[in-house]
């Protein structure tokens, strides 16, 4: 009996010692990880920019933004993954309804710079999931809530606009007027960017192209911010897209015709879409870089889903 108790005590002591040693090793490992982490994190930051002008300025301190939280739809359909970003983040599409007429909304093409378009897509997805009557029985609505997840993950602000190759995804589509570089007069100039090494060079672009080619999309809204209005697709603007732009502008009170800053738009999703079988397409800009304009865009959704090109 005594030996038995002794045995148990010895075993306990051995277990305690083993546990203590393991903890020591674990905390040593954690400290080691903590000391190497800053360098490791810097190496993980996007370094695939091919423009030398995008080399970070050593004296520039990047602003700290909240990390975007993953969107999870409670009690709703799971999204389908249609492709991956350069950093391997999934590009997801939500589908609502099962009708023959197919409609597509794309948000977040300009990533964290236009993060409120992603927030709007999240609100629309949540709303439609709770109000399935929003989709007529003969319609199907697809929502790609974030086409540029790497941009969103990088920054909420100007640094979050391009993808991890420094490409403006809304200039990377192989429309008839695609160019790698363009006259910047009247255009967005806050950071260096390109239209890609070639038309359709980016995985994010090809994911959306593949999705559109696999469906017969009646109409498409590509959401942007901010403030310029609603741009019809096509070069020159194509008639059904002009009609869609007018109807959406009427519902939202966004500007139509859109404000002309003198910028020439090339390789856009909306232009490529109407050149490749989509009935009508627009670039639609929210009012600012902060609000989702949810009420206006809920009205726009109704107009959009009843639009026949
Ligand atoms: Zn944009």
mmCIF file of N, CA, C and O in Angstrom, residues 173-211:
data_model
loop_
_atom_site.group_PDB
_atom_site.id
_atom_site.type_symbol
_atom_site.label_atom_id
_atom_site.label_comp_id
_atom_site.label_asym_id
_atom_site.label_seq_id
_atom_site.Cartn_x
_atom_site.Cartn_y
_atom_site.Cartn_z
ATOM 1 N N UNK A 173 -9.061 44.372 -67.673
ATOM 2 C CA UNK A 173 -9.917 43.499 -68.494
ATOM 3 C C UNK A 173 -9.574 43.635 -69.980
ATOM 4 O O UNK A 173 -9.299 44.730 -70.452
ATOM 5 N N UNK A 174 -9.590 42.521 -70.719
ATOM 6 C CA UNK A 174 -9.201 42.555 -72.135
ATOM 7 C C UNK A 174 -10.295 43.121 -73.039
ATOM 8 O O UNK A 174 -10.714 42.489 -74.009
ATOM 9 N N UNK A 175 -10.767 44.311 -72.723
ATOM 10 C CA UNK A 175 -11.706 45.008 -73.603
ATOM 11 C C UNK A 175 -10.920 45.504 -74.815
ATOM 12 O O UNK A 175 -9.685 45.498 -74.804
ATOM 13 N N UNK A 176 -11.649 45.950 -75.844
ATOM 14 C CA UNK A 176 -10.981 46.376 -77.081
ATOM 15 C C UNK A 176 -9.993 47.510 -76.846
ATOM 16 O O UNK A 176 -9.043 47.682 -77.610
ATOM 17 N N UNK A 177 -10.212 48.310 -75.790
ATOM 18 C CA UNK A 177 -9.355 49.487 -75.596
ATOM 19 C C UNK A 177 -8.319 49.302 -74.480
ATOM 20 O O UNK A 177 -7.767 50.282 -73.973
ATOM 21 N N UNK A 178 -8.022 48.040 -74.092
ATOM 22 C CA UNK A 178 -7.050 47.824 -73.011
ATOM 23 C C UNK A 178 -5.687 48.428 -73.362
ATOM 24 O O UNK A 178 -5.217 48.296 -74.497
ATOM 25 N N UNK A 179 -5.080 49.093 -72.390
ATOM 26 C CA UNK A 179 -3.690 49.553 -72.508
ATOM 27 C C UNK A 179 -3.004 49.335 -71.159
ATOM 28 O O UNK A 179 -3.664 49.307 -70.118
ATOM 29 N N UNK A 180 -1.679 49.136 -71.197
ATOM 30 C CA UNK A 180 -0.933 48.959 -69.945
ATOM 31 C C UNK A 180 -0.804 50.289 -69.212
ATOM 32 O O UNK A 180 -0.796 50.338 -67.985
ATOM 33 N N UNK A 181 -0.704 51.371 -69.975
ATOM 34 C CA UNK A 181 -0.506 52.685 -69.372
ATOM 35 C C UNK A 181 -1.382 53.696 -70.104
ATOM 36 O O UNK A 181 -1.715 53.494 -71.265
ATOM 37 N N UNK A 182 -1.752 54.754 -69.439
ATOM 38 C CA UNK A 182 -2.703 55.713 -70.013
ATOM 39 C C UNK A 182 -2.324 57.125 -69.599
ATOM 40 O O UNK A 182 -1.559 57.324 -68.656
ATOM 41 N N UNK A 183 -2.867 58.068 -70.327
ATOM 42 C CA UNK A 183 -2.687 59.489 -70.003
ATOM 43 C C UNK A 183 -3.390 59.753 -68.670
ATOM 44 O O UNK A 183 -4.582 59.487 -68.540
ATOM 45 N N UNK A 184 -2.656 60.252 -67.675
ATOM 46 C CA UNK A 184 -3.243 60.393 -66.330
ATOM 47 C C UNK A 184 -4.056 61.670 -66.148
ATOM 48 O O UNK A 184 -4.566 61.917 -65.059
ATOM 49 N N UNK A 185 -4.174 62.489 -67.200
ATOM 50 C CA UNK A 185 -4.947 63.731 -67.059
ATOM 51 C C UNK A 185 -6.376 63.437 -66.622
ATOM 52 O O UNK A 185 -7.100 62.708 -67.288
ATOM 53 N N UNK A 186 -6.782 64.007 -65.516
ATOM 54 C CA UNK A 186 -8.148 63.847 -65.025
ATOM 55 C C UNK A 186 -8.405 62.509 -64.368
ATOM 56 O O UNK A 186 -9.535 62.218 -63.968
ATOM 57 N N UNK A 187 -7.375 61.659 -64.266
ATOM 58 C CA UNK A 187 -7.555 60.314 -63.695
ATOM 59 C C UNK A 187 -7.005 60.239 -62.268
ATOM 60 O O UNK A 187 -6.380 61.171 -61.778
ATOM 61 N N UNK A 188 -7.220 59.117 -61.636
ATOM 62 C CA UNK A 188 -6.729 58.836 -60.276
ATOM 63 C C UNK A 188 -5.211 58.731 -60.327
ATOM 64 O O UNK A 188 -4.666 57.937 -61.092
ATOM 65 N N UNK A 189 -4.511 59.547 -59.521
ATOM 66 C CA UNK A 189 -3.044 59.622 -59.638
ATOM 67 C C UNK A 189 -2.323 59.483 -58.301
ATOM 68 O O UNK A 189 -1.139 59.770 -58.203
ATOM 69 N N UNK A 190 -3.033 59.048 -57.248
ATOM 70 C CA UNK A 190 -2.419 59.113 -55.915
ATOM 71 C C UNK A 190 -1.339 58.073 -55.668
ATOM 72 O O UNK A 190 -0.568 58.180 -54.721
ATOM 73 N N UNK A 191 -1.290 57.033 -56.475
ATOM 74 C CA UNK A 191 -0.230 56.025 -56.356
ATOM 75 C C UNK A 191 0.093 55.519 -57.757
ATOM 76 O O UNK A 191 -0.768 55.544 -58.637
ATOM 77 N N UNK A 192 1.328 55.035 -57.967
ATOM 78 C CA UNK A 192 1.645 54.438 -59.277
ATOM 79 C C UNK A 192 0.832 53.163 -59.481
ATOM 80 O O UNK A 192 0.584 52.420 -58.532
ATOM 81 N N UNK A 193 0.413 52.912 -60.697
ATOM 82 C CA UNK A 193 -0.334 51.685 -61.003
ATOM 83 C C UNK A 193 -0.271 51.439 -62.504
ATOM 84 O O UNK A 193 0.159 52.303 -63.254
ATOM 85 N N UNK A 194 -0.676 50.251 -62.928
ATOM 86 C CA UNK A 194 -0.686 49.925 -64.366
ATOM 87 C C UNK A 194 -1.959 49.149 -64.694
ATOM 88 O O UNK A 194 -2.715 48.759 -63.795
ATOM 89 N N UNK A 195 -2.154 48.887 -65.977
ATOM 90 C CA UNK A 195 -3.274 48.050 -66.420
ATOM 91 C C UNK A 195 -2.887 46.582 -66.484
ATOM 92 O O UNK A 195 -3.685 45.752 -66.926
ATOM 93 N N UNK A 196 -1.656 46.258 -66.046
ATOM 94 C CA UNK A 196 -1.189 44.869 -66.064
ATOM 95 C C UNK A 196 -0.141 44.655 -67.143
ATOM 96 O O UNK A 196 0.016 45.478 -68.052
ATOM 97 N N UNK A 197 0.589 43.550 -67.049
ATOM 98 C CA UNK A 197 1.605 43.233 -68.065
ATOM 99 C C UNK A 197 0.951 42.951 -69.408
ATOM 100 O O UNK A 197 1.523 43.197 -70.457
ATOM 101 N N UNK A 198 -0.243 42.390 -69.375
ATOM 102 C CA UNK A 198 -1.055 42.178 -70.573
ATOM 103 C C UNK A 198 -2.519 42.183 -70.144
ATOM 104 O O UNK A 198 -2.816 42.113 -68.944
ATOM 105 N N UNK A 199 -3.426 42.290 -71.110
ATOM 106 C CA UNK A 199 -4.855 42.326 -70.787
ATOM 107 C C UNK A 199 -5.276 41.013 -70.131
ATOM 108 O O UNK A 199 -4.949 39.931 -70.629
ATOM 109 N N UNK A 200 -5.943 41.101 -69.017
ATOM 110 C CA UNK A 200 -6.390 39.898 -68.318
ATOM 111 C C UNK A 200 -5.252 39.154 -67.628
ATOM 112 O O UNK A 200 -5.328 37.936 -67.435
ATOM 113 N N UNK A 201 -4.191 39.879 -67.234
ATOM 114 C CA UNK A 201 -3.015 39.222 -66.650
ATOM 115 C C UNK A 201 -3.237 38.767 -65.203
ATOM 116 O O UNK A 201 -2.512 37.901 -64.719
ATOM 117 N N UNK A 202 -4.219 39.334 -64.523
ATOM 118 C CA UNK A 202 -4.330 39.104 -63.077
ATOM 119 C C UNK A 202 -5.330 38.002 -62.731
ATOM 120 O O UNK A 202 -6.392 37.905 -63.360
ATOM 121 N N UNK A 203 -5.016 37.201 -61.714
ATOM 122 C CA UNK A 203 -5.931 36.094 -61.363
ATOM 123 C C UNK A 203 -7.307 36.579 -60.923
ATOM 124 O O UNK A 203 -8.313 35.904 -61.192
ATOM 125 N N UNK A 204 -7.349 37.753 -60.277
ATOM 126 C CA UNK A 204 -8.650 38.288 -59.839
ATOM 127 C C UNK A 204 -9.519 38.597 -61.066
ATOM 128 O O UNK A 204 -10.711 38.276 -61.098
ATOM 129 N N UNK A 205 -8.896 39.207 -62.091
ATOM 130 C CA UNK A 205 -9.605 39.534 -63.334
ATOM 131 C C UNK A 205 -10.107 38.251 -64.004
ATOM 132 O O UNK A 205 -11.273 38.157 -64.409
ATOM 133 N N UNK A 206 -9.214 37.265 -64.110
ATOM 134 C CA UNK A 206 -9.582 36.025 -64.814
ATOM 135 C C UNK A 206 -10.682 35.264 -64.073
ATOM 136 O O UNK A 206 -11.529 34.615 -64.692
ATOM 137 N N UNK A 207 -10.701 35.350 -62.742
ATOM 138 C CA UNK A 207 -11.763 34.682 -61.975
ATOM 139 C C UNK A 207 -13.121 35.242 -62.363
ATOM 140 O O UNK A 207 -14.075 34.484 -62.598
ATOM 141 N N UNK A 208 -13.213 36.567 -62.430
ATOM 142 C CA UNK A 208 -14.495 37.209 -62.755
ATOM 143 C C UNK A 208 -14.852 36.968 -64.219
ATOM 144 O O UNK A 208 -16.012 36.697 -64.555
ATOM 145 N N UNK A 209 -13.852 37.008 -65.121
ATOM 146 C CA UNK A 209 -14.110 36.710 -66.540
ATOM 147 C C UNK A 209 -14.680 35.306 -66.700
ATOM 148 O O UNK A 209 -15.648 35.093 -67.440
ATOM 149 N N UNK A 210 -14.071 34.358 -66.012
ATOM 150 C CA UNK A 210 -14.517 32.963 -66.104
ATOM 151 C C UNK A 210 -15.951 32.818 -65.633
ATOM 152 O O UNK A 210 -16.757 32.112 -66.258
ATOM 153 N N UNK A 211 -16.283 33.507 -64.542
ATOM 154 C CA UNK A 211 -17.645 33.435 -64.013
ATOM 155 C C UNK A 211 -18.639 34.004 -65.020
ATOM 156 O O UNK A 211 -19.682 33.408 -65.290
#
